[in-house]
mmCIF file of C-alpha atoms and ligand atoms in Angstrom:
data_model
loop_
_atom_site.group_PDB
_atom_site.id
_atom_site.type_symbol
_atom_site.label_atom_id
_atom_site.label_comp_id
_atom_site.label_asym_id
_atom_site.label_seq_id
_atom_site.Cartn_x
_atom_site.Cartn_y
_atom_site.Cartn_z
ATOM 1 C CA MET A 1 90.925 24.831 -88.919
ATOM 2 C CA THR A 2 92.707 28.029 -87.874
ATOM 3 C CA VAL A 3 95.709 28.933 -90.000
ATOM 4 C CA ALA A 4 98.383 30.815 -88.050
ATOM 5 C CA ALA A 5 99.411 34.137 -89.585
ATOM 6 C CA LEU A 6 102.892 34.421 -91.085
ATOM 7 C CA PRO A 7 105.125 36.717 -89.014
ATOM 8 C CA ILE A 8 105.126 40.260 -90.447
ATOM 9 C CA SER A 9 108.758 40.144 -91.484
ATOM 10 C CA PRO A 10 111.438 37.462 -91.624
ATOM 11 C CA HIS A 11 114.017 37.327 -88.840
ATOM 12 C CA PRO A 12 117.522 38.176 -90.163
ATOM 13 C CA ALA A 13 118.542 34.537 -89.581
ATOM 14 C CA VAL A 14 115.981 33.404 -92.199
ATOM 15 C CA ASP A 15 116.204 36.444 -94.496
ATOM 16 C CA GLY A 16 116.926 35.389 -98.056
ATOM 17 C CA GLY A 17 115.403 31.984 -97.314
ATOM 18 C CA LEU A 18 112.062 30.487 -98.240
ATOM 19 C CA GLN A 19 108.412 30.877 -97.318
ATOM 20 C CA LEU A 20 106.951 27.387 -96.994
ATOM 21 C CA GLU A 21 103.618 25.814 -96.154
ATOM 22 C CA VAL A 22 103.092 23.122 -93.544
ATOM 23 C CA THR A 23 101.679 20.154 -95.474
ATOM 24 C CA ASN A 24 101.689 17.504 -92.775
ATOM 25 C CA VAL A 25 102.094 17.217 -89.011
ATOM 26 C CA SER A 26 102.440 13.751 -87.522
ATOM 27 C CA PRO A 27 103.276 12.752 -83.955
ATOM 28 C CA GLN A 28 106.317 10.504 -83.551
ATOM 29 C CA THR A 29 106.038 10.135 -79.770
ATOM 30 C CA ASP A 30 104.213 11.943 -76.952
ATOM 31 C CA SER A 31 106.763 14.751 -77.155
ATOM 32 C CA ILE A 32 108.150 14.637 -80.715
ATOM 33 C CA VAL A 33 106.265 15.757 -83.801
ATOM 34 C CA SER A 34 107.329 15.555 -87.458
ATOM 35 C CA ILE A 35 106.495 18.570 -89.604
ATOM 36 C CA THR A 36 106.585 18.484 -93.409
ATOM 37 C CA LEU A 37 107.053 21.730 -95.326
ATOM 38 C CA ALA A 38 106.637 22.378 -99.050
ATOM 39 C CA ASP A 39 106.568 25.279 -101.468
ATOM 40 C CA PRO A 40 102.969 26.597 -101.611
ATOM 41 C CA SER A 41 103.069 26.570 -105.419
ATOM 42 C CA GLY A 42 104.496 23.045 -105.593
ATOM 43 C CA ARG A 43 107.993 23.999 -106.798
ATOM 44 C CA LYS A 44 110.961 21.771 -105.954
ATOM 45 C CA LEU A 45 113.054 22.866 -102.986
ATOM 46 C CA PRO A 46 116.821 23.423 -102.875
ATOM 47 C CA SER A 47 118.832 20.205 -102.456
ATOM 48 C CA TYR A 48 120.983 19.885 -99.364
ATOM 49 C CA VAL A 49 123.955 18.012 -97.939
ATOM 50 C CA PRO A 50 122.924 15.101 -95.629
ATOM 51 C CA GLY A 51 122.873 16.158 -91.977
ATOM 52 C CA SER A 52 121.832 19.744 -92.822
ATOM 53 C CA HIS A 53 119.451 21.820 -90.760
ATOM 54 C CA LEU A 54 116.893 24.541 -91.361
ATOM 55 C CA VAL A 55 116.439 27.655 -89.285
ATOM 56 C CA VAL A 56 112.680 28.082 -88.796
ATOM 57 C CA GLN A 57 110.979 31.252 -87.611
ATOM 58 C CA TYR A 58 108.207 30.326 -85.219
ATOM 59 C CA GLY A 59 105.431 32.500 -83.844
ATOM 60 C CA GLY A 60 106.569 36.118 -83.969
ATOM 61 C CA GLU A 61 110.280 36.801 -83.738
ATOM 62 C CA GLY A 62 111.843 33.549 -82.490
ATOM 63 C CA VAL A 63 114.057 31.262 -84.567
ATOM 64 C CA ASN A 64 115.346 27.756 -83.976
ATOM 65 C CA ALA A 65 117.369 25.225 -85.970
ATOM 66 C CA TYR A 66 116.050 21.752 -86.790
ATOM 67 C CA SER A 67 117.722 18.866 -88.621
ATOM 68 C CA LEU A 68 116.275 17.707 -91.921
ATOM 69 C CA THR A 69 115.517 13.990 -92.058
ATOM 70 C CA GLY A 70 115.579 13.422 -95.845
ATOM 71 C CA SER A 71 118.530 12.485 -98.041
ATOM 72 C CA GLY A 72 118.687 16.015 -99.445
ATOM 73 C CA ASN A 73 118.662 14.820 -103.031
ATOM 74 C CA ASP A 74 116.230 16.836 -105.208
ATOM 75 C CA PRO A 75 113.566 17.282 -102.498
ATOM 76 C CA SER A 76 109.995 18.370 -103.120
ATOM 77 C CA GLU A 77 109.435 18.714 -99.356
ATOM 78 C CA TYR A 78 111.433 19.166 -96.177
ATOM 79 C CA THR A 79 110.699 17.167 -93.025
ATOM 80 C CA ILE A 80 111.925 18.129 -89.567
ATOM 81 C CA SER A 81 111.104 16.655 -86.168
ATOM 82 C CA VAL A 82 110.697 18.806 -83.090
ATOM 83 C CA LEU A 83 111.061 17.728 -79.458
ATOM 84 C CA ARG A 84 108.760 19.650 -77.130
ATOM 85 C CA VAL A 85 110.887 21.320 -74.445
ATOM 86 C CA GLU A 86 108.487 22.504 -71.736
ATOM 87 C CA GLU A 87 111.037 24.637 -69.909
ATOM 88 C CA GLY A 88 112.629 26.068 -73.086
ATOM 89 C CA ALA A 89 112.207 29.516 -74.626
ATOM 90 C CA GLY A 90 108.852 28.565 -76.193
ATOM 91 C CA GLY A 91 110.092 27.752 -79.685
ATOM 92 C CA SER A 92 109.346 24.051 -79.568
ATOM 93 C CA MET A 93 105.894 24.714 -78.078
ATOM 94 C CA ALA A 94 105.099 27.119 -80.943
ATOM 95 C CA MET A 95 106.348 24.535 -83.458
ATOM 96 C CA HIS A 96 104.071 21.920 -81.878
ATOM 97 C CA ARG A 97 101.115 24.247 -82.447
ATOM 98 C CA LEU A 98 101.680 24.356 -86.227
ATOM 99 C CA THR A 99 99.001 22.702 -88.350
ATOM 100 C CA ALA A 100 98.644 21.909 -92.049
ATOM 101 C CA GLY A 101 98.126 25.109 -94.037
ATOM 102 C CA ASP A 102 100.273 27.324 -91.787
ATOM 103 C CA HIS A 103 103.085 29.248 -93.449
ATOM 104 C CA VAL A 104 106.566 29.727 -91.987
ATOM 105 C CA TYR A 105 109.767 31.460 -92.955
ATOM 106 C CA VAL A 106 112.791 29.164 -93.133
ATOM 107 C CA SER A 107 116.436 29.627 -94.043
ATOM 108 C CA ARG A 108 118.020 27.738 -96.892
ATOM 109 C CA PRO A 109 119.385 24.398 -95.610
ATOM 110 C CA ARG A 110 122.766 24.762 -93.975
ATOM 111 C CA SER A 111 125.325 22.017 -93.541
ATOM 112 C CA ALA A 112 127.418 21.670 -90.384
ATOM 113 C CA PHE A 113 127.409 17.866 -90.068
ATOM 114 C CA ALA A 114 128.284 16.611 -93.522
ATOM 115 C CA PRO A 115 129.264 13.023 -94.332
ATOM 116 C CA ALA A 116 132.903 12.449 -95.257
ATOM 117 C CA SER A 117 133.175 11.897 -99.000
ATOM 118 C CA THR A 118 136.019 9.412 -98.492
ATOM 119 C CA ALA A 119 134.161 7.190 -96.000
ATOM 120 C CA THR A 120 133.663 3.565 -97.022
ATOM 121 C CA HIS A 121 131.138 3.010 -94.231
ATOM 122 C CA HIS A 122 129.175 5.354 -91.967
ATOM 123 C CA LEU A 123 128.744 4.301 -88.324
ATOM 124 C CA LEU A 124 125.897 6.403 -86.937
ATOM 125 C CA VAL A 125 125.179 6.727 -83.215
ATOM 126 C CA ALA A 126 122.157 8.676 -81.973
ATOM 127 C CA ALA A 127 120.216 9.255 -78.782
ATOM 128 C CA GLY A 128 116.609 10.469 -78.631
ATOM 129 C CA ILE A 129 115.811 13.282 -81.065
ATOM 130 C CA GLY A 130 119.434 13.014 -82.247
ATOM 131 C CA ILE A 131 118.231 10.440 -84.758
ATOM 132 C CA THR A 132 117.052 13.174 -87.151
ATOM 133 C CA PRO A 133 120.366 14.150 -88.831
ATOM 134 C CA VAL A 134 121.720 10.595 -88.834
ATOM 135 C CA LEU A 135 118.544 9.378 -90.556
ATOM 136 C CA SER A 136 119.412 11.874 -93.284
ATOM 137 C CA HIS A 137 122.917 10.366 -93.461
ATOM 138 C CA ALA A 138 121.542 6.810 -93.651
ATOM 139 C CA ARG A 139 119.132 7.743 -96.444
ATOM 140 C CA ALA A 140 121.841 9.500 -98.450
ATOM 141 C CA ALA A 141 124.253 6.586 -97.968
ATOM 142 C CA ALA A 142 121.589 4.178 -99.291
ATOM 143 C CA ASP A 143 121.016 6.458 -102.314
ATOM 144 C CA HIS A 144 124.755 6.556 -103.038
ATOM 145 C CA GLY A 145 125.341 2.837 -102.538
ATOM 146 C CA THR A 146 127.492 3.361 -99.414
ATOM 147 C CA THR A 147 126.836 1.201 -96.376
ATOM 148 C CA SER A 148 125.820 2.585 -93.002
ATOM 149 C CA SER A 149 124.860 1.184 -89.620
ATOM 150 C CA LEU A 150 123.050 2.870 -86.760
ATOM 151 C CA ILE A 151 123.049 2.416 -83.008
ATOM 152 C CA TYR A 152 119.935 4.183 -81.733
ATOM 153 C CA VAL A 153 119.486 4.744 -77.990
ATOM 154 C CA TYR A 154 116.067 5.743 -76.691
ATOM 155 C CA ARG A 155 113.876 5.285 -73.684
ATOM 156 C CA PRO A 156 111.149 2.639 -74.220
ATOM 157 C CA GLY A 157 108.279 4.284 -76.080
ATOM 158 C CA ALA A 158 110.272 7.458 -76.749
ATOM 159 C CA GLY A 159 112.025 6.547 -80.011
ATOM 160 C CA ALA A 160 111.393 8.687 -83.084
ATOM 161 C CA HIS A 161 111.448 7.482 -86.710
ATOM 162 C CA VAL A 162 111.973 3.923 -85.475
ATOM 163 C CA ASP A 163 109.865 2.252 -88.182
ATOM 164 C CA GLU A 164 111.631 4.240 -90.924
ATOM 165 C CA ALA A 165 115.038 3.339 -89.492
ATOM 166 C CA ARG A 166 114.098 -0.369 -89.312
ATOM 167 C CA GLU A 167 112.919 -0.353 -92.910
ATOM 168 C CA LEU A 168 115.932 1.587 -94.155
ATOM 169 C CA LEU A 169 118.671 -0.223 -92.258
ATOM 170 C CA GLY A 170 117.302 -3.690 -91.511
ATOM 171 C CA PRO A 171 119.876 -5.672 -89.488
ATOM 172 C CA ALA A 172 122.283 -2.700 -89.644
ATOM 173 C CA LEU A 173 120.107 -1.006 -86.998
ATOM 174 C CA THR A 174 120.774 -1.770 -83.334
ATOM 175 C CA GLU A 175 118.230 -0.396 -80.872
ATOM 176 C CA CYS A 176 119.274 0.046 -77.236
ATOM 177 C CA SER A 177 117.180 1.102 -74.285
ATOM 178 C CA ASN A 178 119.644 0.699 -71.455
ATOM 179 C CA ARG A 179 123.162 1.909 -70.741
ATOM 180 C CA ASP A 180 124.818 -1.505 -70.370
ATOM 181 C CA SER A 181 123.580 -2.918 -73.661
ATOM 182 C CA PHE A 182 124.558 0.324 -75.390
ATOM 183 C CA GLN A 183 128.109 0.226 -74.001
ATOM 184 C CA THR A 184 128.519 -3.379 -75.119
ATOM 185 C CA VAL A 185 127.253 -2.707 -78.647
ATOM 186 C CA LEU A 186 129.234 0.505 -78.977
ATOM 187 C CA THR A 187 132.485 -1.158 -77.960
ATOM 188 C CA GLU A 188 131.862 -4.061 -80.332
ATOM 189 C CA GLN A 189 131.119 -1.817 -83.277
ATOM 190 C CA LEU A 190 133.914 0.673 -82.617
ATOM 191 C CA THR A 191 136.363 -2.223 -82.379
ATOM 192 C CA ALA A 192 135.133 -4.037 -85.484
ATOM 193 C CA GLN A 193 135.266 -1.125 -87.947
ATOM 194 C CA GLY A 194 137.773 -0.810 -90.776
ATOM 195 C CA VAL A 195 139.932 2.279 -91.303
ATOM 196 C CA GLY A 196 137.541 3.712 -93.913
ATOM 197 C CA THR A 197 134.651 3.997 -91.451
ATOM 198 C CA HIS A 198 133.645 7.417 -90.135
ATOM 199 C CA LEU A 199 131.687 7.858 -86.900
ATOM 200 C CA TYR A 200 128.815 10.354 -86.584
ATOM 201 C CA VAL A 201 127.206 11.091 -83.219
ATOM 202 C CA CYS A 202 124.169 13.199 -82.349
ATOM 203 C CA GLY A 203 122.445 13.500 -78.987
ATOM 204 C CA PRO A 204 122.838 15.296 -75.649
ATOM 205 C CA ILE A 205 126.351 16.712 -75.073
ATOM 206 C CA PRO A 206 127.337 14.247 -72.270
ATOM 207 C CA PHE A 207 126.234 11.343 -74.480
ATOM 208 C CA MET A 208 128.250 12.621 -77.441
ATOM 209 C CA ASP A 209 131.311 13.282 -75.277
ATOM 210 C CA ALA A 210 131.172 9.749 -73.866
ATOM 211 C CA VAL A 211 130.894 8.148 -77.330
ATOM 212 C CA LEU A 212 133.682 10.294 -78.814
ATOM 213 C CA ASP A 213 135.970 9.719 -75.804
ATOM 214 C CA HIS A 214 135.412 5.973 -76.086
ATOM 215 C CA ALA A 215 136.257 6.063 -79.808
ATOM 216 C CA ARG A 216 139.471 8.021 -79.119
ATOM 217 C CA GLU A 217 140.453 5.549 -76.389
ATOM 218 C CA LEU A 218 140.078 2.779 -78.961
ATOM 219 C CA GLY A 219 142.392 4.627 -81.329
ATOM 220 C CA TRP A 220 139.994 6.464 -83.618
ATOM 221 C CA PRO A 221 141.656 9.586 -85.076
ATOM 222 C CA SER A 222 139.779 12.903 -84.806
ATOM 223 C CA ALA A 223 139.512 13.160 -88.598
ATOM 224 C CA ARG A 224 137.090 10.203 -88.559
ATOM 225 C CA LEU A 225 134.869 11.568 -85.757
ATOM 226 C CA HIS A 226 131.894 13.851 -86.409
ATOM 227 C CA SER A 227 129.283 15.187 -84.012
ATOM 228 C CA GLU A 228 126.434 17.639 -83.896
ATOM 229 C CA ALA A 229 125.162 19.360 -80.782
ATOM 230 C CA PHE A 230 121.524 20.322 -80.364
ATOM 231 C CA GLY A 231 120.389 23.922 -80.328
ATOM 232 C CA ALA A 232 121.047 26.214 -77.389
ATOM 233 C CA ALA A 233 117.826 25.216 -75.604
ATOM 234 C CA GLU A 234 119.203 21.752 -74.945
ATOM 235 C CA LEU A 235 122.814 22.704 -74.152
ATOM 236 C CA ASP A 236 124.156 22.068 -70.681
ATOM 237 C CA GLU A 237 125.662 24.841 -68.606
ATOM 238 C CA GLY A 238 129.268 23.813 -69.304
ATOM 239 C CA GLU A 239 132.442 24.313 -67.280
ATOM 240 C CA PRO A 240 133.833 27.711 -66.203
ATOM 241 C CA PHE A 241 136.806 29.062 -68.178
ATOM 242 C CA MET A 242 138.888 32.242 -68.552
ATOM 243 C CA VAL A 243 139.112 34.537 -71.578
ATOM 244 C CA ASN A 244 141.992 36.856 -72.274
ATOM 245 C CA LEU A 245 140.953 39.782 -74.511
ATOM 246 C CA VAL A 246 144.269 40.703 -76.066
ATOM 247 C CA ARG A 247 143.433 44.102 -77.597
ATOM 248 C CA SER A 248 141.419 45.264 -74.600
ATOM 249 C CA GLY A 249 143.886 43.986 -72.013
ATOM 250 C CA LEU A 250 141.020 42.344 -70.084
ATOM 251 C CA ARG A 251 140.938 38.913 -68.457
ATOM 252 C CA LEU A 252 137.458 37.626 -67.576
ATOM 253 C CA GLU A 253 135.988 34.513 -66.010
ATOM 254 C CA VAL A 254 133.081 32.874 -67.832
ATOM 255 C CA PRO A 255 131.156 31.015 -65.096
ATOM 256 C CA ALA A 256 129.262 27.761 -65.679
ATOM 257 C CA GLY A 257 125.760 28.487 -66.953
ATOM 258 C CA VAL A 258 126.712 31.943 -68.290
ATOM 259 C CA SER A 259 127.568 32.416 -71.959
ATOM 260 C CA LEU A 260 130.755 34.060 -73.194
ATOM 261 C CA LEU A 261 128.550 36.622 -74.965
ATOM 262 C CA ASP A 262 126.771 37.519 -71.705
ATOM 263 C CA THR A 263 130.132 37.760 -69.921
ATOM 264 C CA LEU A 264 131.546 40.104 -72.576
ATOM 265 C CA GLU A 265 128.444 42.302 -72.535
ATOM 266 C CA LYS A 266 128.554 42.512 -68.749
ATOM 267 C CA ALA A 267 132.157 43.718 -69.033
ATOM 268 C CA GLY A 268 131.052 46.500 -71.408
ATOM 269 C CA LYS A 269 132.176 44.822 -74.658
ATOM 270 C CA SER A 270 129.665 45.106 -77.465
ATOM 271 C CA VAL A 271 129.468 42.080 -79.800
ATOM 272 C CA PRO A 272 127.022 41.997 -82.742
ATOM 273 C CA ASN A 273 124.450 39.243 -82.259
ATOM 274 C CA MET A 274 120.979 38.222 -83.405
ATOM 275 C CA CYS A 275 119.810 34.731 -82.460
ATOM 276 C CA ARG A 276 121.929 34.007 -79.352
ATOM 277 C CA LYS A 277 121.448 30.301 -80.215
ATOM 278 C CA GLY A 278 124.458 29.538 -82.399
ATOM 279 C CA ILE A 279 122.585 29.618 -85.672
ATOM 280 C CA CYS A 280 122.874 33.055 -87.318
ATOM 281 C CA GLY A 281 126.648 33.569 -87.375
ATOM 282 C CA GLU A 282 126.559 37.194 -86.161
ATOM 283 C CA CYS A 283 128.514 36.822 -82.928
ATOM 284 C CA VAL A 284 131.643 35.281 -84.465
ATOM 285 C CA LEU A 285 134.905 36.068 -82.653
ATOM 286 C CA PRO A 286 138.512 35.435 -83.748
ATOM 287 C CA VAL A 287 140.406 32.998 -81.496
ATOM 288 C CA LEU A 288 144.167 33.527 -81.101
ATOM 289 C CA ARG A 289 145.000 30.710 -78.679
ATOM 290 C CA GLY A 290 143.200 27.798 -77.021
ATOM 291 C CA VAL A 291 140.640 25.299 -78.322
ATOM 292 C CA PRO A 292 136.983 26.374 -78.290
ATOM 293 C CA GLN A 293 134.259 23.879 -77.454
ATOM 294 C CA HIS A 294 132.119 24.512 -80.530
ATOM 295 C CA ARG A 295 128.407 24.159 -79.757
ATOM 296 C CA ASP A 296 126.981 26.190 -82.643
ATOM 297 C CA LEU A 297 125.227 25.116 -85.823
ATOM 298 C CA TYR A 298 126.769 27.835 -87.966
ATOM 299 C CA LEU A 299 130.449 27.004 -88.511
ATOM 300 C CA THR A 300 131.238 24.146 -90.881
ATOM 301 C CA ASP A 301 133.123 21.058 -89.660
ATOM 302 C CA GLN A 302 136.215 22.420 -91.401
ATOM 303 C CA GLU A 303 135.911 25.820 -89.693
ATOM 304 C CA LYS A 304 135.401 24.153 -86.335
ATOM 305 C CA ALA A 305 138.493 22.007 -86.843
ATOM 306 C CA GLU A 306 140.568 25.123 -87.623
ATOM 307 C CA ASN A 307 139.662 26.623 -84.210
ATOM 308 C CA THR A 308 140.370 30.172 -85.397
ATOM 309 C CA THR A 309 136.822 31.452 -84.827
ATOM 310 C CA MET A 310 133.969 30.729 -82.427
ATOM 311 C CA MET A 311 130.347 31.720 -81.828
ATOM 312 C CA CYS A 312 130.412 33.333 -78.420
ATOM 313 C CA CYS A 313 126.663 33.019 -77.750
ATOM 314 C CA VAL A 314 126.802 29.240 -77.219
ATOM 315 C CA SER A 315 130.374 27.975 -77.560
ATOM 316 C CA ARG A 316 132.728 27.580 -74.618
ATOM 317 C CA SER A 317 136.274 26.331 -74.135
ATOM 318 C CA GLU A 318 137.997 22.954 -74.046
ATOM 319 C CA ASP A 319 141.035 24.635 -72.458
ATOM 320 C CA PRO A 320 141.154 26.477 -69.100
ATOM 321 C CA GLU A 321 141.775 29.726 -71.007
ATOM 322 C CA LEU A 322 141.052 31.173 -74.460
ATOM 323 C CA GLU A 323 142.818 34.150 -76.020
ATOM 324 C CA LEU A 324 140.564 36.265 -78.215
ATOM 325 C CA ASP A 325 141.335 39.054 -80.687
ATOM 326 C CA LEU A 326 139.055 41.538 -78.965
HETATM 327 S S1 LIG B 401 124.106 35.372 -82.030
HETATM 328 FE FE1 LIG B 401 123.582 34.054 -83.637
HETATM 329 S S2 LIG B 401 125.231 32.645 -83.694
HETATM 330 FE FE2 LIG B 401 125.593 33.818 -81.957
#
């Protein structure tokens, strides 16, 4: 067995984190692999809030964020699952090449998709690889004696962690493999929930938008809705929008498929940045007016709800125009 060399130095996004050893690699589907990481000397790992993610440095310099699938309570290992994205930047392919005995740098777990402490029930909705953070929520809810239910949408043969979810949730798991059955189940469950239920959605952006819009139409308040976008590799190109840079007196168009960070750099504005994937926090910008479409994994739910800052490498705008303190 060949053990891949640890990168020479940790990327700033994982600096101050941990150096862990791959202890197990197991395929979930043809394109999803689960990777278990542990401290090489067997020490316990830092606990984490359910729904947290790790930033992992793969290969040489690249970093990516992956959701942890455990409950987060007193872990001796971390498990993440990685979808292979053939046309991506290469991160998922490098992760799929990891084997037991390899060492990687990882950040400390970071929470951006935490369960609501006041929830009396957690309704979890996931598509594809989006099951990973909601599995963490379901495990933590079971540990804490709170109920949860999961609607999991996946193409036949392409579901990840299905056996674990069946064992964990029993009849509280609904599996859907077509759009019509999903819509029926979603409507039923959104309609039947009590006021203490919180909804958590993870999957592709159009899927999440559709679920959240449906919940709002049925009267769910925003405070009970939670969602987590995937990393930048899986983000769609988004809608065009305008930015008004108040201090510079500049007004710029951000076209579809071009990031706000790229647009600012093209206009001669220098913005500190490191990962360009919404995970390191370097490219934060103050927002004066307008509602950003937060697509990063750095800001907390609370910070996202305040809408006073945004990560310009991945986030866009819900409004036609944003006003920035730049
Ligand atoms: S550059 Fe890392 S979050 Fe934007």
